[in-house]
Amino acid sequence: MTDKPTTSLTIRRPDDWHLHLRDGAMLRAVLPETARHFGRAIIMPNLMPPVVTAADASAYRARIMAALPADMSFTPLMTLYLTEDTDPADVAAAHANGIATAVKLYPAGATTNSASGVRDFEKVRPVLEKMAEIGMPLCIHGEVTHSDVDIFDREAVFIDKILKPIRKKNPDLRIVMEHVTTLDAVDYVRDQPKNLAATITTHHLIINRNHILAGGIRPHYYCLPVAKREQHRVALVQAAVSGDKRFFLGTDSAPHTDPNKLQACGCAGVFSASNTMSCLAEVFEAADALDKLEAFTSLNGPRFYGLSASDEAMTLTRGEPVTYPSHIATGDGPVTVFDPGFPLHWRVAD
Ligand code: NCD
Ligand code: ZN
């Protein structure tokens, strides 16, 4: 006798532990795409200019709340962009007042709007020590940026050259290695008994580097960190579906307009806010792990951040394939929605 296939799944309302909302017209267009499904999100601070101080974060949070449609509920969890001039006292005050949940470390030049990031790690030592003392997490874009390191090796080199020394100097600092893309990162996180977790994006569970490059170049799959070989994607899926509390969803949904993606030097970023839950259900079902979806999207993240899981519920139902618009319209131009390349049978019930 075979088990009846699951056709309905109810989980706690998910959160997104790494999200780009931008500002202005783009913010107004993309925010509902996230708020429709997600209760909270860690909001990336890489605006132009970046969100550096408590005052910047407070003002940005107000702009997000002003852009939220009246019939939607959503809580933005703000981050501060770490610079070599960041004041430890401002960070501590932002944390104590509930203005900022975490600090974001971009190595200078690693990705979109990261020019103000950190070059000399010695300069940010006092901030990191203060954060360890008050239990404030550091979210890390884990790629080195030297031109002599191959782009496909930048995450693995970052772990050896930057992350390990930071953790050695400051073992009490709580760190999220964001959007991990390699077996190396998964193994490293699994090896650490405490104070280290990792987010995994929707698209890195689905695409490998062939999707970007084989049979024609597909800019909508180009993001940073860049997708790696298939063996790495498989390792990410294994980590995500394992239920291991150190791995949770951070979509890294990062909207750029099509004109900004489709050019000789196009922007990095995949926009997946609209269809992430359908994509993830498909991935977890294929791995025979639908029972672990809730841990990945709704339980492990709040646990690491010391927050309660949502007390709202979300139901996903399986049926005929659901389609999402290929683009969303924004005041800045169209933004292409992530195409997983396979039919999506799971929809979020209203
Ligand atoms: C992000 C963006 O566009 O802001 N792009 C991306 O490819 N993920 C920046 C980032 O998180 O690296
Ligand atoms: Zn990002």
mmCIF file of C-alpha atoms and ligand atoms in Angstrom:
data_model
loop_
_atom_site.group_PDB
_atom_site.id
_atom_site.type_symbol
_atom_site.label_atom_id
_atom_site.label_comp_id
_atom_site.label_asym_id
_atom_site.label_seq_id
_atom_site.Cartn_x
_atom_site.Cartn_y
_atom_site.Cartn_z
ATOM 1 C CA MET A 1 0.000 0.000 0.000
ATOM 2 C CA THR A 2 1.375 3.419 -0.892
ATOM 3 C CA ASP A 3 0.894 6.508 1.229
ATOM 4 C CA LYS A 4 -1.510 9.058 -0.177
ATOM 5 C CA PRO A 5 0.512 12.026 -1.468
ATOM 6 C CA THR A 6 0.346 15.120 0.708
ATOM 7 C CA THR A 7 -1.925 17.733 -0.842
ATOM 8 C CA SER A 8 -2.109 20.274 1.955
ATOM 9 C CA LEU A 9 0.490 21.566 4.355
ATOM 10 C CA THR A 10 -0.019 24.041 7.185
ATOM 11 C CA ILE A 11 3.013 25.729 8.679
ATOM 12 C CA ARG A 12 3.671 28.760 10.807
ATOM 13 C CA ARG A 13 3.855 31.965 8.785
ATOM 14 C CA PRO A 14 7.367 32.166 7.285
ATOM 15 C CA ASP A 15 9.981 34.898 7.699
ATOM 16 C CA ASP A 16 12.698 35.988 5.306
ATOM 17 C CA TRP A 17 16.084 36.385 6.994
ATOM 18 C CA HIS A 18 17.736 38.296 4.106
ATOM 19 C CA LEU A 19 15.759 40.665 1.885
ATOM 20 C CA HIS A 20 16.392 43.722 -0.305
ATOM 21 C CA LEU A 21 13.443 46.125 -0.381
ATOM 22 C CA ARG A 22 15.211 49.174 -1.896
ATOM 23 C CA ASP A 23 13.448 52.535 -1.558
ATOM 24 C CA GLY A 24 10.927 54.837 -3.254
ATOM 25 C CA ALA A 25 8.961 53.435 -6.192
ATOM 26 C CA MET A 26 10.806 50.095 -6.101
ATOM 27 C CA LEU A 27 10.041 49.661 -2.387
ATOM 28 C CA ARG A 28 6.358 50.350 -2.982
ATOM 29 C CA ALA A 29 6.225 47.728 -5.736
ATOM 30 C CA VAL A 30 8.212 44.904 -4.102
ATOM 31 C CA LEU A 31 7.107 45.210 -0.470
ATOM 32 C CA PRO A 32 3.614 43.713 -1.047
ATOM 33 C CA GLU A 33 5.229 40.748 -2.835
ATOM 34 C CA THR A 34 7.029 39.868 0.396
ATOM 35 C CA ALA A 35 4.352 40.960 2.890
ATOM 36 C CA ARG A 36 1.743 38.773 1.165
ATOM 37 C CA HIS A 37 3.478 35.675 2.550
ATOM 38 C CA PHE A 38 6.167 36.657 5.051
ATOM 39 C CA GLY A 39 5.571 38.033 8.532
ATOM 40 C CA ARG A 40 9.026 39.508 9.102
ATOM 41 C CA ALA A 41 12.216 40.043 7.163
ATOM 42 C CA ILE A 42 15.766 41.098 7.849
ATOM 43 C CA ILE A 43 16.111 44.194 5.669
ATOM 44 C CA MET A 44 19.406 44.743 3.893
ATOM 45 C CA PRO A 45 20.958 48.194 4.344
ATOM 46 C CA ASN A 46 22.722 48.544 0.957
ATOM 47 C CA LEU A 47 20.834 51.615 -0.213
ATOM 48 C CA MET A 48 22.616 54.528 -1.868
ATOM 49 C CA PRO A 49 23.767 55.987 0.521
ATOM 50 C CA PRO A 50 23.766 52.987 2.885
ATOM 51 C CA VAL A 51 21.795 52.634 6.131
ATOM 52 C CA VAL A 52 24.653 53.134 8.591
ATOM 53 C CA THR A 53 23.375 54.733 11.790
ATOM 54 C CA ALA A 54 20.460 54.102 14.130
ATOM 55 C CA ALA A 55 18.889 57.292 12.772
ATOM 56 C CA ASP A 56 19.221 56.008 9.181
ATOM 57 C CA ALA A 57 17.606 52.677 10.138
ATOM 58 C CA SER A 58 14.777 54.352 11.991
ATOM 59 C CA ALA A 59 14.007 56.623 9.025
ATOM 60 C CA TYR A 60 14.199 53.692 6.564
ATOM 61 C CA ARG A 61 11.894 51.586 8.720
ATOM 62 C CA ALA A 62 9.376 54.456 8.727
ATOM 63 C CA ARG A 63 9.528 54.616 4.909
ATOM 64 C CA ILE A 64 8.926 50.854 4.721
ATOM 65 C CA MET A 65 5.941 51.046 7.047
ATOM 66 C CA ALA A 66 4.543 53.991 5.055
ATOM 67 C CA ALA A 67 4.805 51.894 1.870
ATOM 68 C CA LEU A 68 2.965 48.902 3.373
ATOM 69 C CA PRO A 69 -0.596 48.531 2.032
ATOM 70 C CA ALA A 70 -3.139 49.109 4.815
ATOM 71 C CA ASP A 71 -4.541 45.573 4.615
ATOM 72 C CA MET A 72 -1.160 43.841 5.055
ATOM 73 C CA SER A 73 0.859 43.047 8.161
ATOM 74 C CA PHE A 74 4.644 42.900 8.080
ATOM 75 C CA THR A 75 7.509 43.668 10.453
ATOM 76 C CA PRO A 76 10.811 44.864 8.984
ATOM 77 C CA LEU A 77 13.813 43.887 11.108
ATOM 78 C CA MET A 78 16.430 46.491 10.354
ATOM 79 C CA THR A 79 20.178 46.093 9.886
ATOM 80 C CA LEU A 80 23.014 48.609 10.057
ATOM 81 C CA TYR A 81 25.639 48.674 7.336
ATOM 82 C CA LEU A 82 29.030 48.199 8.996
ATOM 83 C CA THR A 83 31.653 50.721 7.934
ATOM 84 C CA GLU A 84 35.134 51.354 9.246
ATOM 85 C CA ASP A 85 33.690 54.453 10.988
ATOM 86 C CA THR A 86 30.716 52.757 12.657
ATOM 87 C CA ASP A 87 30.335 53.882 16.270
ATOM 88 C CA PRO A 88 29.938 50.954 18.714
ATOM 89 C CA ALA A 89 27.763 53.110 21.023
ATOM 90 C CA ASP A 90 25.329 53.940 18.184
ATOM 91 C CA VAL A 91 25.057 50.243 17.314
ATOM 92 C CA ALA A 92 24.432 49.286 20.936
ATOM 93 C CA ALA A 93 21.773 51.994 21.314
ATOM 94 C CA ALA A 94 20.040 50.893 18.090
ATOM 95 C CA HIS A 95 19.928 47.329 19.420
ATOM 96 C CA ALA A 96 18.711 48.326 22.875
ATOM 97 C CA ASN A 97 15.945 50.517 21.395
ATOM 98 C CA GLY A 98 14.765 47.793 19.037
ATOM 99 C CA ILE A 99 15.682 49.895 15.994
ATOM 100 C CA ALA A 100 18.224 47.420 14.603
ATOM 101 C CA THR A 101 18.197 43.638 14.854
ATOM 102 C CA ALA A 102 21.597 42.953 13.302
ATOM 103 C CA VAL A 103 24.640 44.515 11.658
ATOM 104 C CA LYS A 104 25.590 43.729 8.085
ATOM 105 C CA LEU A 105 29.169 43.213 6.994
ATOM 106 C CA TYR A 106 29.997 43.635 3.320
ATOM 107 C CA PRO A 107 33.635 43.280 2.381
ATOM 108 C CA ALA A 108 34.274 46.445 0.341
ATOM 109 C CA GLY A 109 33.388 45.902 -3.305
ATOM 110 C CA ALA A 110 31.802 42.467 -2.825
ATOM 111 C CA THR A 111 28.435 43.278 -4.386
ATOM 112 C CA THR A 112 25.791 45.910 -5.256
ATOM 113 C CA ASN A 113 26.406 49.144 -3.295
ATOM 114 C CA SER A 114 29.179 47.746 -1.121
ATOM 115 C CA ALA A 115 31.802 50.448 -1.702
ATOM 116 C CA SER A 116 31.476 51.652 1.915
ATOM 117 C CA GLY A 117 32.137 48.157 3.261
ATOM 118 C CA VAL A 118 35.049 46.946 5.345
ATOM 119 C CA ARG A 119 38.627 46.817 4.042
ATOM 120 C CA ASP A 120 40.576 46.662 7.296
ATOM 121 C CA PHE A 121 38.951 44.275 9.774
ATOM 122 C CA GLU A 122 41.060 45.640 12.631
ATOM 123 C CA LYS A 123 39.109 48.919 12.335
ATOM 124 C CA VAL A 124 35.774 47.255 13.133
ATOM 125 C CA ARG A 125 37.063 45.181 16.052
ATOM 126 C CA PRO A 126 35.541 47.484 18.728
ATOM 127 C CA VAL A 127 32.098 47.256 17.094
ATOM 128 C CA LEU A 128 32.310 43.464 16.860
ATOM 129 C CA GLU A 129 33.372 43.222 20.507
ATOM 130 C CA LYS A 130 30.440 45.381 21.584
ATOM 131 C CA MET A 131 28.046 43.245 19.524
ATOM 132 C CA ALA A 132 29.343 40.046 21.120
ATOM 133 C CA GLU A 133 28.829 41.618 24.535
ATOM 134 C CA ILE A 134 25.195 42.581 23.848
ATOM 135 C CA GLY A 135 24.331 39.465 21.789
ATOM 136 C CA MET A 136 23.635 41.326 18.539
ATOM 137 C CA PRO A 137 24.107 39.150 15.439
ATOM 138 C CA LEU A 138 26.441 39.998 12.562
ATOM 139 C CA CYS A 139 25.165 39.117 9.078
ATOM 140 C CA ILE A 140 28.051 38.489 6.701
ATOM 141 C CA HIS A 141 28.299 38.612 2.936
ATOM 142 C CA GLY A 142 31.006 35.954 2.860
ATOM 143 C CA GLU A 143 33.081 36.606 -0.233
ATOM 144 C CA VAL A 144 36.582 37.992 -0.590
ATOM 145 C CA THR A 145 36.900 40.604 -3.287
ATOM 146 C CA HIS A 146 40.539 40.478 -4.421
ATOM 147 C CA SER A 147 40.759 40.368 -8.195
ATOM 148 C CA ASP A 148 43.259 37.517 -7.946
ATOM 149 C CA VAL A 149 40.683 35.184 -6.354
ATOM 150 C CA ASP A 150 38.455 33.403 -8.854
ATOM 151 C CA ILE A 151 34.804 34.402 -8.448
ATOM 152 C CA PHE A 152 33.777 30.758 -7.921
ATOM 153 C CA ASP A 153 36.286 30.421 -5.046
ATOM 154 C CA ARG A 154 35.496 33.647 -3.224
ATOM 155 C CA GLU A 155 33.222 32.135 -0.589
ATOM 156 C CA ALA A 156 35.558 29.280 0.319
ATOM 157 C CA VAL A 157 38.525 31.656 0.542
ATOM 158 C CA PHE A 158 36.494 34.048 2.718
ATOM 159 C CA ILE A 159 35.838 31.253 5.220
ATOM 160 C CA ASP A 160 39.547 30.475 5.570
ATOM 161 C CA LYS A 161 40.991 33.960 5.367
ATOM 162 C CA ILE A 162 38.366 36.137 7.081
ATOM 163 C CA LEU A 163 35.646 34.190 8.866
ATOM 164 C CA LYS A 164 37.851 31.764 10.768
ATOM 165 C CA PRO A 165 40.068 34.576 12.136
ATOM 166 C CA ILE A 166 37.007 36.659 13.144
ATOM 167 C CA ARG A 167 35.507 33.673 14.966
ATOM 168 C CA LYS A 168 38.795 32.879 16.641
ATOM 169 C CA LYS A 169 39.221 36.426 17.922
ATOM 170 C CA ASN A 170 35.600 36.774 18.887
ATOM 171 C CA PRO A 171 34.016 33.363 19.577
ATOM 172 C CA ASP A 172 31.046 34.922 21.395
ATOM 173 C CA LEU A 173 29.946 36.942 18.369
ATOM 174 C CA ARG A 174 26.771 35.491 16.856
ATOM 175 C CA ILE A 175 27.218 35.284 13.089
ATOM 176 C CA VAL A 176 24.934 34.505 10.165
ATOM 177 C CA MET A 177 26.809 33.485 7.067
ATOM 178 C CA GLU A 178 24.425 34.694 4.469
ATOM 179 C CA HIS A 179 23.309 33.122 1.205
ATOM 180 C CA VAL A 180 25.796 30.242 1.390
ATOM 181 C CA THR A 181 26.477 28.668 -1.997
ATOM 182 C CA THR A 182 29.094 25.986 -1.374
ATOM 183 C CA LEU A 183 29.601 22.603 0.211
ATOM 184 C CA ASP A 184 32.583 24.230 1.961
ATOM 185 C CA ALA A 185 30.281 26.693 3.751
ATOM 186 C CA VAL A 186 27.738 24.025 4.660
ATOM 187 C CA ASP A 187 30.478 21.817 6.112
ATOM 188 C CA TYR A 188 32.007 24.708 8.033
ATOM 189 C CA VAL A 189 28.670 25.733 9.574
ATOM 190 C CA ARG A 190 27.852 22.119 10.477
ATOM 191 C CA ASP A 191 31.192 21.887 12.237
ATOM 192 C CA GLN A 192 30.578 24.833 14.542
ATOM 193 C CA PRO A 193 28.875 24.002 17.809
ATOM 194 C CA LYS A 194 27.560 27.496 18.514
ATOM 195 C CA ASN A 195 27.101 31.107 17.434
ATOM 196 C CA LEU A 196 27.121 30.380 13.711
ATOM 197 C CA ALA A 197 24.184 29.875 11.367
ATOM 198 C CA ALA A 198 23.633 30.263 7.634
ATOM 199 C CA THR A 199 20.887 31.437 5.343
ATOM 200 C CA ILE A 200 20.177 29.778 2.018
ATOM 201 C CA THR A 201 18.312 31.436 -0.853
ATOM 202 C CA THR A 202 15.498 29.935 -2.861
ATOM 203 C CA HIS A 203 17.345 30.235 -6.155
ATOM 204 C CA HIS A 204 20.559 28.605 -4.920
ATOM 205 C CA LEU A 205 18.485 25.519 -4.049
ATOM 206 C CA ILE A 206 17.336 25.379 -7.671
ATOM 207 C CA ILE A 207 19.999 26.651 -10.057
ATOM 208 C CA ASN A 208 23.631 25.794 -10.613
ATOM 209 C CA ARG A 209 26.106 27.680 -12.773
ATOM 210 C CA ASN A 210 24.969 25.930 -15.942
ATOM 211 C CA HIS A 211 21.647 27.717 -15.628
ATOM 212 C CA ILE A 212 23.502 31.023 -15.984
ATOM 213 C CA LEU A 213 25.971 30.086 -18.675
ATOM 214 C CA ALA A 214 25.139 26.947 -20.669
ATOM 215 C CA GLY A 215 23.357 27.414 -23.977
ATOM 216 C CA GLY A 216 23.331 31.208 -23.762
ATOM 217 C CA ILE A 217 23.909 33.727 -20.989
ATOM 218 C CA ARG A 218 20.913 34.266 -18.693
ATOM 219 C CA PRO A 219 21.337 37.453 -16.711
ATOM 220 C CA HIS A 220 18.227 36.861 -14.582
ATOM 221 C CA TYR A 221 20.071 33.966 -12.906
ATOM 222 C CA TYR A 222 23.139 36.076 -12.177
ATOM 223 C CA CYS A 223 23.450 37.021 -8.531
ATOM 224 C CA LEU A 224 26.134 37.222 -5.875
ATOM 225 C CA PRO A 225 27.420 34.969 -4.579
ATOM 226 C CA VAL A 226 27.247 33.413 -8.029
ATOM 227 C CA ALA A 227 25.659 29.938 -8.244
ATOM 228 C CA LYS A 228 28.278 27.160 -8.194
ATOM 229 C CA ARG A 229 28.563 23.575 -9.515
ATOM 230 C CA GLU A 230 25.732 21.074 -9.127
ATOM 231 C CA GLN A 231 27.476 19.271 -6.236
ATOM 232 C CA HIS A 232 27.263 22.493 -4.238
ATOM 233 C CA ARG A 233 23.566 22.972 -5.019
ATOM 234 C CA VAL A 234 22.941 19.416 -3.831
ATOM 235 C CA ALA A 235 24.784 20.153 -0.566
ATOM 236 C CA LEU A 236 22.610 23.243 -0.041
ATOM 237 C CA VAL A 237 19.429 21.228 -0.555
ATOM 238 C CA GLN A 238 20.647 18.605 1.896
ATOM 239 C CA ALA A 239 21.346 21.292 4.496
ATOM 240 C CA ALA A 240 17.994 23.013 3.954
ATOM 241 C CA VAL A 241 15.882 19.854 4.154
ATOM 242 C CA SER A 242 17.848 18.345 7.041
ATOM 243 C CA GLY A 243 15.989 20.255 9.732
ATOM 244 C CA ASP A 244 19.389 21.318 11.177
ATOM 245 C CA LYS A 245 18.553 24.433 13.209
ATOM 246 C CA ARG A 246 21.573 26.313 11.878
ATOM 247 C CA PHE A 247 20.132 26.628 8.362
ATOM 248 C CA PHE A 248 17.203 28.862 7.466
ATOM 249 C CA LEU A 249 15.659 30.810 4.602
ATOM 250 C CA GLY A 250 17.043 34.148 3.496
ATOM 251 C CA THR A 251 15.699 34.692 -0.009
ATOM 252 C CA ASP A 252 18.134 37.476 -0.914
ATOM 253 C CA SER A 253 15.328 38.613 -3.190
ATOM 254 C CA ALA A 254 17.132 41.535 -4.828
ATOM 255 C CA PRO A 255 15.125 43.459 -7.429
ATOM 256 C CA HIS A 256 16.793 45.225 -10.327
ATOM 257 C CA THR A 257 14.877 46.536 -13.323
ATOM 258 C CA ASP A 258 15.221 44.599 -16.557
ATOM 259 C CA PRO A 259 17.152 47.464 -18.220
ATOM 260 C CA ASN A 260 19.665 47.271 -15.361
ATOM 261 C CA LYS A 261 19.968 43.479 -15.624
ATOM 262 C CA LEU A 262 20.058 43.219 -19.412
ATOM 263 C CA GLN A 263 23.130 45.121 -20.433
ATOM 264 C CA ALA A 264 26.815 44.579 -21.132
ATOM 265 C CA CYS A 265 27.595 44.924 -17.412
ATOM 266 C CA GLY A 266 24.345 43.876 -15.756
ATOM 267 C CA CYS A 267 23.454 44.031 -12.044
ATOM 268 C CA ALA A 268 23.631 41.012 -9.742
ATOM 269 C CA GLY A 269 20.408 39.918 -8.089
ATOM 270 C CA VAL A 270 17.476 37.501 -8.403
ATOM 271 C CA PHE A 271 13.949 38.642 -7.520
ATOM 272 C CA SER A 272 12.113 35.735 -5.902
ATOM 273 C CA ALA A 273 9.790 37.326 -3.327
ATOM 274 C CA SER A 274 6.611 36.518 -5.296
ATOM 275 C CA ASN A 275 6.975 32.765 -5.799
ATOM 276 C CA THR A 276 9.459 31.665 -3.129
ATOM 277 C CA MET A 277 7.034 29.585 -1.059
ATOM 278 C CA SER A 278 5.786 27.679 -4.134
ATOM 279 C CA CYS A 279 9.382 27.065 -5.240
ATOM 280 C CA LEU A 280 10.464 25.859 -1.812
ATOM 281 C CA ALA A 281 7.524 23.492 -1.401
ATOM 282 C CA GLU A 282 8.452 21.934 -4.741
ATOM 283 C CA VAL A 283 12.120 21.548 -3.692
ATOM 284 C CA PHE A 284 11.226 20.045 -0.312
ATOM 285 C CA GLU A 285 8.661 17.708 -1.874
ATOM 286 C CA ALA A 286 11.212 16.482 -4.423
ATOM 287 C CA ALA A 287 13.569 15.743 -1.509
ATOM 288 C CA ASP A 288 10.766 13.908 0.297
ATOM 289 C CA ALA A 289 11.096 16.408 3.128
ATOM 290 C CA LEU A 290 7.900 18.474 3.174
ATOM 291 C CA ASP A 291 7.802 17.890 6.922
ATOM 292 C CA LYS A 292 11.018 19.963 7.229
ATOM 293 C CA LEU A 293 9.779 23.001 5.286
ATOM 294 C CA GLU A 294 8.421 24.715 8.388
ATOM 295 C CA ALA A 295 11.738 24.415 10.244
ATOM 296 C CA PHE A 296 13.555 26.045 7.319
ATOM 297 C CA THR A 297 11.104 28.882 6.651
ATOM 298 C CA SER A 298 9.452 29.542 9.996
ATOM 299 C CA LEU A 299 11.242 28.044 13.032
ATOM 300 C CA ASN A 300 15.038 27.981 12.737
ATOM 301 C CA GLY A 301 15.418 31.675 11.895
ATOM 302 C CA PRO A 302 13.474 33.099 14.835
ATOM 303 C CA ARG A 303 15.209 30.620 17.096
ATOM 304 C CA PHE A 304 18.664 31.906 16.107
ATOM 305 C CA TYR A 305 17.564 35.531 16.455
ATOM 306 C CA GLY A 306 15.984 34.882 19.867
ATOM 307 C CA LEU A 307 12.463 35.679 18.624
ATOM 308 C CA SER A 308 9.273 33.629 18.843
ATOM 309 C CA ALA A 309 8.049 31.814 15.791
ATOM 310 C CA SER A 310 4.963 33.381 14.219
ATOM 311 C CA ASP A 311 1.633 32.501 15.787
ATOM 312 C CA GLU A 312 -0.074 32.935 12.420
ATOM 313 C CA ALA A 313 -0.458 29.993 10.055
ATOM 314 C CA MET A 314 0.057 29.520 6.322
ATOM 315 C CA THR A 315 -1.502 26.714 4.320
ATOM 316 C CA LEU A 316 -0.046 25.474 1.060
ATOM 317 C CA THR A 317 -2.130 23.260 -1.207
ATOM 318 C CA ARG A 318 -1.023 21.005 -4.043
ATOM 319 C CA GLY A 319 -2.865 20.915 -7.352
ATOM 320 C CA GLU A 320 -2.621 21.988 -10.967
ATOM 321 C CA PRO A 321 0.483 24.107 -11.600
ATOM 322 C CA VAL A 322 0.182 27.679 -10.372
ATOM 323 C CA THR A 323 1.576 30.456 -12.526
ATOM 324 C CA TYR A 324 3.070 33.713 -11.361
ATOM 325 C CA PRO A 325 3.494 36.831 -13.482
ATOM 326 C CA SER A 326 6.840 36.762 -15.271
ATOM 327 C CA HIS A 327 7.392 40.414 -14.290
ATOM 328 C CA ILE A 328 6.151 42.862 -11.734
ATOM 329 C CA ALA A 329 5.667 46.479 -12.751
ATOM 330 C CA THR A 330 7.455 49.102 -10.688
ATOM 331 C CA GLY A 331 7.683 52.878 -11.025
ATOM 332 C CA ASP A 332 11.316 52.365 -12.059
ATOM 333 C CA GLY A 333 10.570 49.742 -14.750
ATOM 334 C CA PRO A 334 9.743 46.012 -14.942
ATOM 335 C CA VAL A 335 11.394 43.476 -12.624
ATOM 336 C CA THR A 336 11.602 39.847 -13.742
ATOM 337 C CA VAL A 337 10.360 37.227 -11.282
ATOM 338 C CA PHE A 338 12.626 34.207 -10.695
ATOM 339 C CA ASP A 339 11.803 31.359 -13.109
ATOM 340 C CA PRO A 340 12.562 28.031 -11.408
ATOM 341 C CA GLY A 341 12.369 26.228 -14.747
ATOM 342 C CA PHE A 342 9.823 23.638 -13.580
ATOM 343 C CA PRO A 343 6.074 23.674 -12.864
ATOM 344 C CA LEU A 344 4.996 24.824 -9.403
ATOM 345 C CA HIS A 345 2.228 22.663 -7.973
ATOM 346 C CA TRP A 346 2.025 24.251 -4.524
ATOM 347 C CA ARG A 347 0.116 27.464 -3.957
ATOM 348 C CA VAL A 348 -0.296 29.517 -0.835
ATOM 349 C CA ALA A 349 -3.959 29.381 0.169
ATOM 350 C CA ASP A 350 -5.679 32.748 0.718
HETATM 351 C C1 NCD B 1 22.266 42.094 -3.933
HETATM 352 C C2 NCD B 1 21.690 43.431 -4.370
HETATM 353 O O1 NCD B 1 21.320 43.566 -5.538
HETATM 354 O O2 NCD B 1 21.557 44.344 -3.549
HETATM 355 N N1 NCD B 1 22.598 41.335 -5.095
HETATM 356 C C3 NCD B 1 22.765 40.001 -5.151
HETATM 357 O O3 NCD B 1 23.178 39.488 -6.186
HETATM 358 N N2 NCD B 1 22.490 39.220 -4.131
HETATM 359 C C4 NCD B 1 23.425 42.336 -3.056
HETATM 360 C C5 NCD B 1 23.834 41.129 -2.279
HETATM 361 O O4 NCD B 1 23.146 40.702 -1.354
HETATM 362 O O5 NCD B 1 24.900 40.593 -2.589
HETATM 363 ZN ZN ZN B 2 21.589 40.268 -0.476
#
